[in-house]
Short mmCIF file of C-alpha atoms and ligand atoms in Angstrom, two decimals:
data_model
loop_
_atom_site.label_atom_id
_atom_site.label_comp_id
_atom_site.label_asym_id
_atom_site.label_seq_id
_atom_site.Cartn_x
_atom_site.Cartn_y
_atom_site.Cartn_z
CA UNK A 4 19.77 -44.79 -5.32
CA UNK A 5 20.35 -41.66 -6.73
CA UNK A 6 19.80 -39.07 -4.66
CA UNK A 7 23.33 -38.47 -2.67
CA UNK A 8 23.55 -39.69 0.77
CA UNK A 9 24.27 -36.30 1.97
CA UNK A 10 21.59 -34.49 -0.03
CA UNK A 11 18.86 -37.32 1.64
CA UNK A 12 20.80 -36.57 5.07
CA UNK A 13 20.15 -32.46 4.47
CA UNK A 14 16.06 -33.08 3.44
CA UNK A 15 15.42 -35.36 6.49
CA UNK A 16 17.08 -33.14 8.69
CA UNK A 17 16.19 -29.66 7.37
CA UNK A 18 12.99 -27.99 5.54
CA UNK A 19 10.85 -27.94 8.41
CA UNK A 20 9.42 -24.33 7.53
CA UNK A 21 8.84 -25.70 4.32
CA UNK A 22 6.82 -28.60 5.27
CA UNK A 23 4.81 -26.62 8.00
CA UNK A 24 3.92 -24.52 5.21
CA UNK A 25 2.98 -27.41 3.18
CA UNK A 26 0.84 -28.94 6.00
CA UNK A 27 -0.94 -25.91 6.47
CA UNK A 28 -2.30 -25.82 2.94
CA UNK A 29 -3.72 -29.04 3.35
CA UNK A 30 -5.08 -28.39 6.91
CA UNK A 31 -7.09 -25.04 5.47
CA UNK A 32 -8.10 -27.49 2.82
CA UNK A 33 -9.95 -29.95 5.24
CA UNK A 34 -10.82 -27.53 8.09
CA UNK A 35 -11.62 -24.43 5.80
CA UNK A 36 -9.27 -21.63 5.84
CA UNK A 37 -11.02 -19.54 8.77
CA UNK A 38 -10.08 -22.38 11.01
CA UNK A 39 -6.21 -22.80 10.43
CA UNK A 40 -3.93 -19.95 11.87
CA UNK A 41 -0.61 -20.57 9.64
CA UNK A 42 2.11 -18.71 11.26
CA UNK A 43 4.82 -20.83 9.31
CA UNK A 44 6.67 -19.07 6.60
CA UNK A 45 7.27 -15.48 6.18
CA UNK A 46 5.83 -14.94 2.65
CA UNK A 47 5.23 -11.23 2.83
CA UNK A 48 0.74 -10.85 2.42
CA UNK A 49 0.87 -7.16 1.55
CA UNK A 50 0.73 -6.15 -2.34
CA UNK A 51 3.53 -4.89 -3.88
CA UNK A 52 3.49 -0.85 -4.95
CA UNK A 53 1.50 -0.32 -7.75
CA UNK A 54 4.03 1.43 -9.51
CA UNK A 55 5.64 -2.54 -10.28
CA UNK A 56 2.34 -3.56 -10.89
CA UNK A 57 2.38 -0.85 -13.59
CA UNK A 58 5.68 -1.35 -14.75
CA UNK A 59 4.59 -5.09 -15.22
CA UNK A 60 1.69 -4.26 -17.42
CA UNK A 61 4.32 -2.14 -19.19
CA UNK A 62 6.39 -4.70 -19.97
CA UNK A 63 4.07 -7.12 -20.76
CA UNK A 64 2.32 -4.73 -23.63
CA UNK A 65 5.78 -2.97 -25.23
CA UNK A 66 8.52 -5.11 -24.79
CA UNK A 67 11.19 -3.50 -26.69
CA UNK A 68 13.40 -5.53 -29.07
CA UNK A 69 16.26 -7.96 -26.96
CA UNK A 70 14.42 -7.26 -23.16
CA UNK A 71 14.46 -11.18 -22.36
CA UNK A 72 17.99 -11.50 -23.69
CA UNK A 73 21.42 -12.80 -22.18
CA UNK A 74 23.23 -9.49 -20.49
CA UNK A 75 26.18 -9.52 -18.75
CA UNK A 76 26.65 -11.72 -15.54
CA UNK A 77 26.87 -8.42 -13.28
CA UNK A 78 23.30 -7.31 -14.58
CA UNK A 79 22.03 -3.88 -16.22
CA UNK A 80 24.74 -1.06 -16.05
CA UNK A 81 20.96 0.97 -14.68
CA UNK A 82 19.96 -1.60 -12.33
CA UNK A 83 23.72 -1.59 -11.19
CA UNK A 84 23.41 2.17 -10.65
CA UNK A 85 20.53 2.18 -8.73
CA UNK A 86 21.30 -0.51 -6.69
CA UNK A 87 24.73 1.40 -5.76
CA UNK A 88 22.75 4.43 -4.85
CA UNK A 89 20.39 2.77 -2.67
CA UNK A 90 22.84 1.01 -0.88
CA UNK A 91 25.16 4.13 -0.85
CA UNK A 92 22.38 5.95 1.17
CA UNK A 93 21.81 3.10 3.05
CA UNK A 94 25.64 2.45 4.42
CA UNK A 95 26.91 6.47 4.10
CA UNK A 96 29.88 6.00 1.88
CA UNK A 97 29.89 6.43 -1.87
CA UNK A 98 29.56 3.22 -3.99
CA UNK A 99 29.58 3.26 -7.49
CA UNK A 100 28.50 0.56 -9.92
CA UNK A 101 30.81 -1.20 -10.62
CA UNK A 102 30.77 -2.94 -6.86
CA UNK A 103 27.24 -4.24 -7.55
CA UNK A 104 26.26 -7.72 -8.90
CA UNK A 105 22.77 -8.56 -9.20
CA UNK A 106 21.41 -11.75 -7.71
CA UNK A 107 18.90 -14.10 -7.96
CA UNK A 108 17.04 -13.13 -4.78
CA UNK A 109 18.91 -12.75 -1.40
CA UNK A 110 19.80 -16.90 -1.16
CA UNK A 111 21.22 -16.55 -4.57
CA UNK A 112 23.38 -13.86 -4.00
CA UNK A 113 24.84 -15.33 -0.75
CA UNK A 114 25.06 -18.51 -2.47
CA UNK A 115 27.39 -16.54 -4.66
CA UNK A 116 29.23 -14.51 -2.49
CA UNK A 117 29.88 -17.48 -0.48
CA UNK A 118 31.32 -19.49 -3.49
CA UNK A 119 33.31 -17.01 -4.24
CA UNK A 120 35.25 -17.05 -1.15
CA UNK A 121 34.92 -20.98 0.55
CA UNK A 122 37.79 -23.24 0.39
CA UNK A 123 36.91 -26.74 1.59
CA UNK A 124 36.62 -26.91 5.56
CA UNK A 125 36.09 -23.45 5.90
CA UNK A 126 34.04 -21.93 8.83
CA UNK A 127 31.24 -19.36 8.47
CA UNK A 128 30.18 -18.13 11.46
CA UNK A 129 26.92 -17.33 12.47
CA UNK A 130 25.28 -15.72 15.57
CA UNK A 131 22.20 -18.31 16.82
CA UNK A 132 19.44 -18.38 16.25
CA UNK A 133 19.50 -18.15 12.64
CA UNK A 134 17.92 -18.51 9.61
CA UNK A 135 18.28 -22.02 8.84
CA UNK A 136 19.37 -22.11 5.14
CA UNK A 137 22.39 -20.42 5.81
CA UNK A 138 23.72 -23.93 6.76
CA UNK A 139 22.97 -25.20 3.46
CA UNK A 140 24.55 -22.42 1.77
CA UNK A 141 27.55 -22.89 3.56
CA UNK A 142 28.15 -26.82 2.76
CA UNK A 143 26.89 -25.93 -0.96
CA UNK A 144 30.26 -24.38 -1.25
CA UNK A 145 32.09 -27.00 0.96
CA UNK A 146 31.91 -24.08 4.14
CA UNK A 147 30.83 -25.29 8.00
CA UNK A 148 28.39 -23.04 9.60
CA UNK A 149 29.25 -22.42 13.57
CA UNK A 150 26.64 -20.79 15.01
CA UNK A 151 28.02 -18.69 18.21
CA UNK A 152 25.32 -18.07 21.00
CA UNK A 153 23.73 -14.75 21.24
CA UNK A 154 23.65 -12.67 24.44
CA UNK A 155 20.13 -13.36 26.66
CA UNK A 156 18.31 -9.98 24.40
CA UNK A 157 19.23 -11.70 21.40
CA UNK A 158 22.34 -9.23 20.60
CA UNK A 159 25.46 -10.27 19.21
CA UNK A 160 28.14 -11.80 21.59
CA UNK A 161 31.10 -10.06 20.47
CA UNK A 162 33.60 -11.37 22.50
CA UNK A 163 32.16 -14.90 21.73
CA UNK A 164 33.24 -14.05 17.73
CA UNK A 165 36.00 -13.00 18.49
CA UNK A 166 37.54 -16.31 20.82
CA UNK A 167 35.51 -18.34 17.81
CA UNK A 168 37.56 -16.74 15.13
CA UNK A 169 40.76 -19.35 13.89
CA UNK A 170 42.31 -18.90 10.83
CA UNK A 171 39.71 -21.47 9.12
CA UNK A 172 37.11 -18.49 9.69
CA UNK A 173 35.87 -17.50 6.13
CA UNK A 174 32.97 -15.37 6.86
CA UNK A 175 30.76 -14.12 9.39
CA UNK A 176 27.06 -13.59 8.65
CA UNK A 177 25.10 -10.82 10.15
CA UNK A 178 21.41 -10.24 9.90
CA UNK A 179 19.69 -7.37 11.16
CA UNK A 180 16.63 -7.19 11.35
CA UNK A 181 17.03 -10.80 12.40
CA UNK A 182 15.15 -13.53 11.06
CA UNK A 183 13.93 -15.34 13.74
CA UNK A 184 13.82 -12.48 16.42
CA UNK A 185 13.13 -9.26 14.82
CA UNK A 186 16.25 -7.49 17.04
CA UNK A 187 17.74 -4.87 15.31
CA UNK A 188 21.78 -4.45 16.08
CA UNK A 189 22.83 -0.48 16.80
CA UNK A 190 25.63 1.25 15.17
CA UNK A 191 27.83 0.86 18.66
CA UNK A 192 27.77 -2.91 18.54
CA UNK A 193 29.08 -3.28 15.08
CA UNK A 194 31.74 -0.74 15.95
CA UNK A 195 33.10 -2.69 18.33
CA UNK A 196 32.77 -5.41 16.00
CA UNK A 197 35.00 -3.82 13.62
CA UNK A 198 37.15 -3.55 16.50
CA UNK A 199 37.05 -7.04 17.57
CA UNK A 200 37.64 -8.30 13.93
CA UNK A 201 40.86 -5.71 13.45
CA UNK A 202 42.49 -8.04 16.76
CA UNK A 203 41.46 -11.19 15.03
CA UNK A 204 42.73 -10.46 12.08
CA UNK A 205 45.92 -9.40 13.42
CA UNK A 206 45.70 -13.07 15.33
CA UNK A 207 45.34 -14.72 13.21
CA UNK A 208 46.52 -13.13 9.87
CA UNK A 209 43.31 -13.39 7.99
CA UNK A 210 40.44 -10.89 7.31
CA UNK A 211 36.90 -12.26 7.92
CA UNK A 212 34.41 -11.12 4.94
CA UNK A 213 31.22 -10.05 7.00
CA UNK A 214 28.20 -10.73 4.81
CA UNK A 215 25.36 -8.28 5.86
CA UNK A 216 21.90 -10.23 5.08
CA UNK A 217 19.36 -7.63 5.00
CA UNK A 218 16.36 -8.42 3.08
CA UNK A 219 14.39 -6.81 6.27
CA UNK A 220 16.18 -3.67 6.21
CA UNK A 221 13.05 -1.45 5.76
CA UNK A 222 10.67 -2.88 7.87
CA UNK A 223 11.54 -1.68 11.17
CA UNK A 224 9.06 0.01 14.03
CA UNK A 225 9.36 2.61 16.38
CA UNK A 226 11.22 4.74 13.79
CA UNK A 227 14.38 2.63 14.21
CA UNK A 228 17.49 2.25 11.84
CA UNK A 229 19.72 -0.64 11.15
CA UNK A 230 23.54 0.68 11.13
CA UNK A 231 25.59 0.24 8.17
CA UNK A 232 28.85 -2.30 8.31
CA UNK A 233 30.33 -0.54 5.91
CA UNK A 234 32.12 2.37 8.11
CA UNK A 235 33.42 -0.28 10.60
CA UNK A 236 34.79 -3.20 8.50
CA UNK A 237 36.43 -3.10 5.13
CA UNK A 238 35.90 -6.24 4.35
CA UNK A 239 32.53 -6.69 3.96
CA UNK A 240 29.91 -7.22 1.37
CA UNK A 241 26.11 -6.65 1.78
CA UNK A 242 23.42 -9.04 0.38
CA UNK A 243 19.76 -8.30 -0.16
CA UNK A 244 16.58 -8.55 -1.86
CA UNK A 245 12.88 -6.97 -2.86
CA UNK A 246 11.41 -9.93 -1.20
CA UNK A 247 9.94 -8.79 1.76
CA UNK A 248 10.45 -4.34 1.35
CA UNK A 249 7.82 -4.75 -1.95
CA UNK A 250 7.16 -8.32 -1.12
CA UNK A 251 8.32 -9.75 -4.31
CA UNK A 252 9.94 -13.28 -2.75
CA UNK A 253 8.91 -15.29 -5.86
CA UNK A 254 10.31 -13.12 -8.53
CA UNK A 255 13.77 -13.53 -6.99
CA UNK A 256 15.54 -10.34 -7.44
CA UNK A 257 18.24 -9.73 -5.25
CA UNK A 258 21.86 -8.26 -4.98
CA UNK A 259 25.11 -8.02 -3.46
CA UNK A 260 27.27 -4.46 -2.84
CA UNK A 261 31.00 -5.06 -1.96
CA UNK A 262 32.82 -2.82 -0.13
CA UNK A 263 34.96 -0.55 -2.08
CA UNK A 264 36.90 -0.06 1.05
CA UNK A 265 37.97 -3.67 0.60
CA UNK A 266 41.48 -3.95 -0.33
CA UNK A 267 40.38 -6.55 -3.02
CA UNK A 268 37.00 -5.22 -3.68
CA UNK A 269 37.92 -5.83 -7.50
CA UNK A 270 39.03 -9.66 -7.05
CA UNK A 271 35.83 -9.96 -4.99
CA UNK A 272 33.33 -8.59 -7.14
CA UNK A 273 35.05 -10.38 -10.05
CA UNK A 274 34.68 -13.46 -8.16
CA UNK A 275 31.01 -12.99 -7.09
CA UNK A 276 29.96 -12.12 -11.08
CA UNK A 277 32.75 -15.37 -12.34
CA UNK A 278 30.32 -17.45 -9.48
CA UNK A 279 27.18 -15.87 -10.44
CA UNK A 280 27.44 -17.33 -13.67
CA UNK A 281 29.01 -20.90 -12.81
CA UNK A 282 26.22 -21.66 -10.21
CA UNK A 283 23.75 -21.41 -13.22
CA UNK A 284 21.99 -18.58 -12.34
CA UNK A 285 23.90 -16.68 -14.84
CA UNK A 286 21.96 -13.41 -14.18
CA UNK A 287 19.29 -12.10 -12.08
CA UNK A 288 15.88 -11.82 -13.87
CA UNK A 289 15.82 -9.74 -16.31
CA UNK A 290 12.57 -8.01 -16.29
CA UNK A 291 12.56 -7.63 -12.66
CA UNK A 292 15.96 -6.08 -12.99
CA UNK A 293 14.47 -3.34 -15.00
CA UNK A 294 11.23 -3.23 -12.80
CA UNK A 295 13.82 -2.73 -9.37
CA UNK A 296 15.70 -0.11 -11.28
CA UNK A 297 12.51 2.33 -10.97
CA UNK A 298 11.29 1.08 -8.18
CA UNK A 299 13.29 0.21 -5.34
CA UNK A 300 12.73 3.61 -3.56
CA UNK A 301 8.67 2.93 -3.72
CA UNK A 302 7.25 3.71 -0.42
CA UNK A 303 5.59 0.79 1.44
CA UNK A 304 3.55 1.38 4.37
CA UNK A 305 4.58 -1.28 6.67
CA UNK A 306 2.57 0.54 9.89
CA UNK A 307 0.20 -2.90 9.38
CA UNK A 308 2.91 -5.19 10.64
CA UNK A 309 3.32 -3.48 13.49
CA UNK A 310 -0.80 -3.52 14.26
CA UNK A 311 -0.29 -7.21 13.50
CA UNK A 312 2.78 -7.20 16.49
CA UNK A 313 0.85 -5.38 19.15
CA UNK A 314 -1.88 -7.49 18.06
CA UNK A 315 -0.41 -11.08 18.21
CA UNK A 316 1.32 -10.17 21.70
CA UNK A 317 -1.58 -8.91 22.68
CA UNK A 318 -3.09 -12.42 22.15
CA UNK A 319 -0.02 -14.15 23.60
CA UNK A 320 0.15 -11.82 26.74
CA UNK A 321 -3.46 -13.19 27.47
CA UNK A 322 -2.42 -16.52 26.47
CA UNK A 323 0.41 -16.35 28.91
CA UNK A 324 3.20 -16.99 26.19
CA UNK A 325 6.55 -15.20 26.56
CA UNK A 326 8.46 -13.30 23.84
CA UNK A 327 11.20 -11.50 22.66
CA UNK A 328 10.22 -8.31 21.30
CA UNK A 329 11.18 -7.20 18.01
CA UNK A 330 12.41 -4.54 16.56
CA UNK A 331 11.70 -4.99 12.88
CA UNK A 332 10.78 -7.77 10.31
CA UNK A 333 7.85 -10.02 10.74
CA UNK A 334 8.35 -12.72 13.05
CA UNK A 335 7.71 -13.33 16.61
CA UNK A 336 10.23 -15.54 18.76
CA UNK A 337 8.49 -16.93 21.33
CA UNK A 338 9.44 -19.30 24.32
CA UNK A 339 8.00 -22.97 24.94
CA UNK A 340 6.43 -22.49 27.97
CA UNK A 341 6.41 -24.36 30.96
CA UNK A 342 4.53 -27.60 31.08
CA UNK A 343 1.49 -27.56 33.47
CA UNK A 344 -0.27 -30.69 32.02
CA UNK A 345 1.87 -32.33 30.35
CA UNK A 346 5.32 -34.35 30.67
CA UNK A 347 8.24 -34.82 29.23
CA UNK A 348 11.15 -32.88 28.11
CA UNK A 349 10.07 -29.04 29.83
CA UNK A 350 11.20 -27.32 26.81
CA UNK A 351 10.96 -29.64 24.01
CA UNK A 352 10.22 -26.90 21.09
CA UNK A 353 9.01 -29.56 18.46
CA UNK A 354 6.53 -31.24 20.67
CA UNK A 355 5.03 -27.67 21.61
CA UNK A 356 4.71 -27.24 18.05
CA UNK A 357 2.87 -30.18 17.48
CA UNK A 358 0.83 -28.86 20.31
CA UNK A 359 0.34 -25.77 18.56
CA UNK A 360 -0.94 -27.45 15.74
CA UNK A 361 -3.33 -30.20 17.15
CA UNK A 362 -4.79 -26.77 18.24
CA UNK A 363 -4.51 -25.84 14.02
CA UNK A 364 -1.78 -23.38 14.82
CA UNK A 365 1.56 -23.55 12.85
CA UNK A 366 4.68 -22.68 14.41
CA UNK A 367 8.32 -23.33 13.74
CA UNK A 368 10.50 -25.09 16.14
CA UNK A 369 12.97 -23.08 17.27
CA UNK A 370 15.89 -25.47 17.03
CA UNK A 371 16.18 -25.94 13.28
CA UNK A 372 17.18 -21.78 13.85
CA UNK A 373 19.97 -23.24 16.41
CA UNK A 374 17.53 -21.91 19.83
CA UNK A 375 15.95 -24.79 21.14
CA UNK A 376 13.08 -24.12 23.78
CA UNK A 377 11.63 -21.03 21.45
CA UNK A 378 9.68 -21.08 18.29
CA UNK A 379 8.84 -18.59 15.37
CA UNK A 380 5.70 -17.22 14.68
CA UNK A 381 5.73 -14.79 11.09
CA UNK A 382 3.19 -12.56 11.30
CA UNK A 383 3.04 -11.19 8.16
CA UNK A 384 -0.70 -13.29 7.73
CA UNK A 385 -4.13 -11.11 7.74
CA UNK A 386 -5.15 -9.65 11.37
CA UNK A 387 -8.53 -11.84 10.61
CA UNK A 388 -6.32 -14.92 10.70
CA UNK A 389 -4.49 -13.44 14.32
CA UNK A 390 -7.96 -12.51 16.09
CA UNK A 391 -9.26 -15.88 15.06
CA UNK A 392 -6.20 -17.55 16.53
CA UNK A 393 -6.77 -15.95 20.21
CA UNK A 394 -8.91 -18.74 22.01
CA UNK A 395 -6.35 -21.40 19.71
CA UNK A 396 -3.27 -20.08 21.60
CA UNK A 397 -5.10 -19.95 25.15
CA UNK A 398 -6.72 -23.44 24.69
CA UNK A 399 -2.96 -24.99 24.01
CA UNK A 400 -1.73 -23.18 26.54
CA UNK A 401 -4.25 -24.10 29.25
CA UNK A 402 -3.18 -27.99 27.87
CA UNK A 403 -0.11 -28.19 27.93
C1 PLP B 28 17.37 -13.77 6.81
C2 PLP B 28 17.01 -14.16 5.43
N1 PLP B 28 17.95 -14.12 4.49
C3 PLP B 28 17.68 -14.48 3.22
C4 PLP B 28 16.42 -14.85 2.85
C5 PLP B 28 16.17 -15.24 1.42
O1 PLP B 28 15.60 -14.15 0.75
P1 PLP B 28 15.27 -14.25 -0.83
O2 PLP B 28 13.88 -14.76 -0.94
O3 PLP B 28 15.42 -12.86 -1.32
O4 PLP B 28 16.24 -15.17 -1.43
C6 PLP B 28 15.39 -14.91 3.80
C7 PLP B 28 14.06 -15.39 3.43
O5 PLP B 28 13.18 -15.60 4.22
C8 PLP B 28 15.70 -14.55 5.13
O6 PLP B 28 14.77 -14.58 6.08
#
């Protein structure tokens, strides 16, 4: 065989979203699309701006002489620019260029960053739940994710961190807003996260890099704002994408900014570009590097994911189906509830799920995210497809 025992271990265990995804499309293709309410995979439904759309057309018609060519590793010295002004708005100190390396998509500029700085056995830790790929990305590069239990609101549990922290710690990954439960963490908490990692690094001698994944960064409600790392911990780099802000997942254009308050924010980015090219991405796309370089600061209205929150709680409230809240993103964490009909294990997430879906409703098991007894619904699917789901939701409830 093949295949790699551990690579065969990693599919049967992992993908779940994936294959929910998967099963979906053939469930709309034998009960009709009206009829299946897919709540699997967060694959962004609104159109990008039209200004890419333009762009695109653009590029398509007047390609100018060497625009699909090899560049350097980093990317465009523009794109590079941009990105360091968005992101120098975005965290509040000044970045300039040269910290930027452009990625292929969020995942492939974590994959890089995390290369860059992994020696075999070690840790990356994590606060739960999580998004699930992050494990993978870790053992790509020979790391072990340790996922450390949020507090009860879903908030990080600093003091957990810290006590987790050994001199095998490598990384810590934040990600706010959080994929699976929207929560947002305020500019207080990371301070005294920058506090907590000073003492551990004086513990144990080593500085943790604190990788801030924020492809949701702009989607937020209620007027909120996600705090910057920057300001409270040198050592930090953040990683993002266009994915879900102009909803532009398959194209995968992404990036990562190091901190230039690092005290080896040259070796780092060095690294990141050197692993850039050895993973075989070698650069980011090209034309979508040019198309990001106009357009990252497009407005998006995202006031429709927030009619589709009010109205999928609504839906659940009736259903009597408990949630957390969020703050931004598009996903909906949502506990297993008690079994009235049913037996077995009370909060056996997976079963619930297949519940859900007897009742053609998709919904991820919350323990592939490290939170067993919960699930995710993403709610970035048309409001048609979340009214039709309301007597779906009750009907498993009532049943289970
Ligand atoms: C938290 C988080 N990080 C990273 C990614 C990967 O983003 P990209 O498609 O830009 O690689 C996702 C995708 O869903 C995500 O939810």
């Amino acid at each position: 065989m093949p295949v790699a025992t551990h690579i065969t271990e990693a599919m049967s265990s992992s993908s779940f979203i994936r294959r929910m995804f998967e099963e979906g499309l053939m469930m709309k293709s034998r009960f009709g699309a009206d009829n299946v309410y897919d709540f699997s995979i967060g694959n962004p439904d609104l159109e990008p701006p039209a200004k890419v759309a333009r762009m695109l057309a653009a590029e398509g018609a007047e390609a100018k002489p060497g625009s699909h060519g090899y560049m350097p590793n980093a990317g465009y010295p523009e794109t590079r620019a941009a990105m360091a002004k968005k992101v120098s708005g975005e965290q509040g100190v000044e970045i300039d260029a040269g910290r930027v390396v452009m990625g292929v998509g969020a995942a492939g500029a974590m994959n890089a960053v995390l290369k860059a700085v992994l020696s075999h056995g070690d840790e990356v830790l994590v606060s739960a739940p999580f998004f699930p790929e992050y494990a993978h990305y870790a053992r790509n590069h020979g790391g072990i994710l340790r996922s450390i239990p949020a507090k009860e609101d879903f908030s990080l549990d600093v003091a957990a961190i810290e006590a987790a922290i050994s001199s095998k710690t490598a990384a810590l990954i934040i990600n706010s807003p959080n994929n699976p439960t929207g929560k947002i963490y305020p500019a207080e908490l990371l301070a005294e996260l920058g506090a907590a990692l000073t003492r551990a690094k004086a513990r144990t001698g080593r500085a943790v890099l604190v990788i801030a994944d924020e492809p949701y960064r702009e989607i937020v409600y209620d007027n909120r704002k996600v705090a910057p790392i920057f300001p409270v911990w040198p050592d930090s780099v953040v990683v993002s994408s266009f994915a879900k802000n102009l909803s532009l997942p398959g194209e995968r254009i992404g990036y990562v900014v190091v901190n230039p308050a690092s005290s080896w924010a040259q070796e780092l980015t060095d690294a990141v570009i050197f692993c850039t090219r050895v993973l075989g991405y070698v650069n980011a796309p090209a034309t979508f590097q040019r198309i990001v370089a106009e357009c990252w600061n497009e407005k998006v209205d995202y006031s429709s994911y927030l009619k589709r929150r009010n109205l999928l709680t609504g839906i659940l409230d009736e259903a009597g189906i408990e949630y957390s809240v969020p703050e931004g993103a598009f996903y909906l964490f949502c506990k297993v509830p008690e079994r009235r009909v049913t037996s077995g294990n009370p909060a056996d997430d997976a079963a619930f799920c297949d519940h859900l879906k007897a009742n053609h409703v998709l919904g991820v098991p919350g323990k592939g995210f490290g939170k067993p007894g919960w699930f995710r619904l993403a709610y970035c699917v048309s409001e048609k497809t979340i009214t039709l789901s309301r007597e779906a939701f009750k009907k498993a409830r009532i049943e289970w």
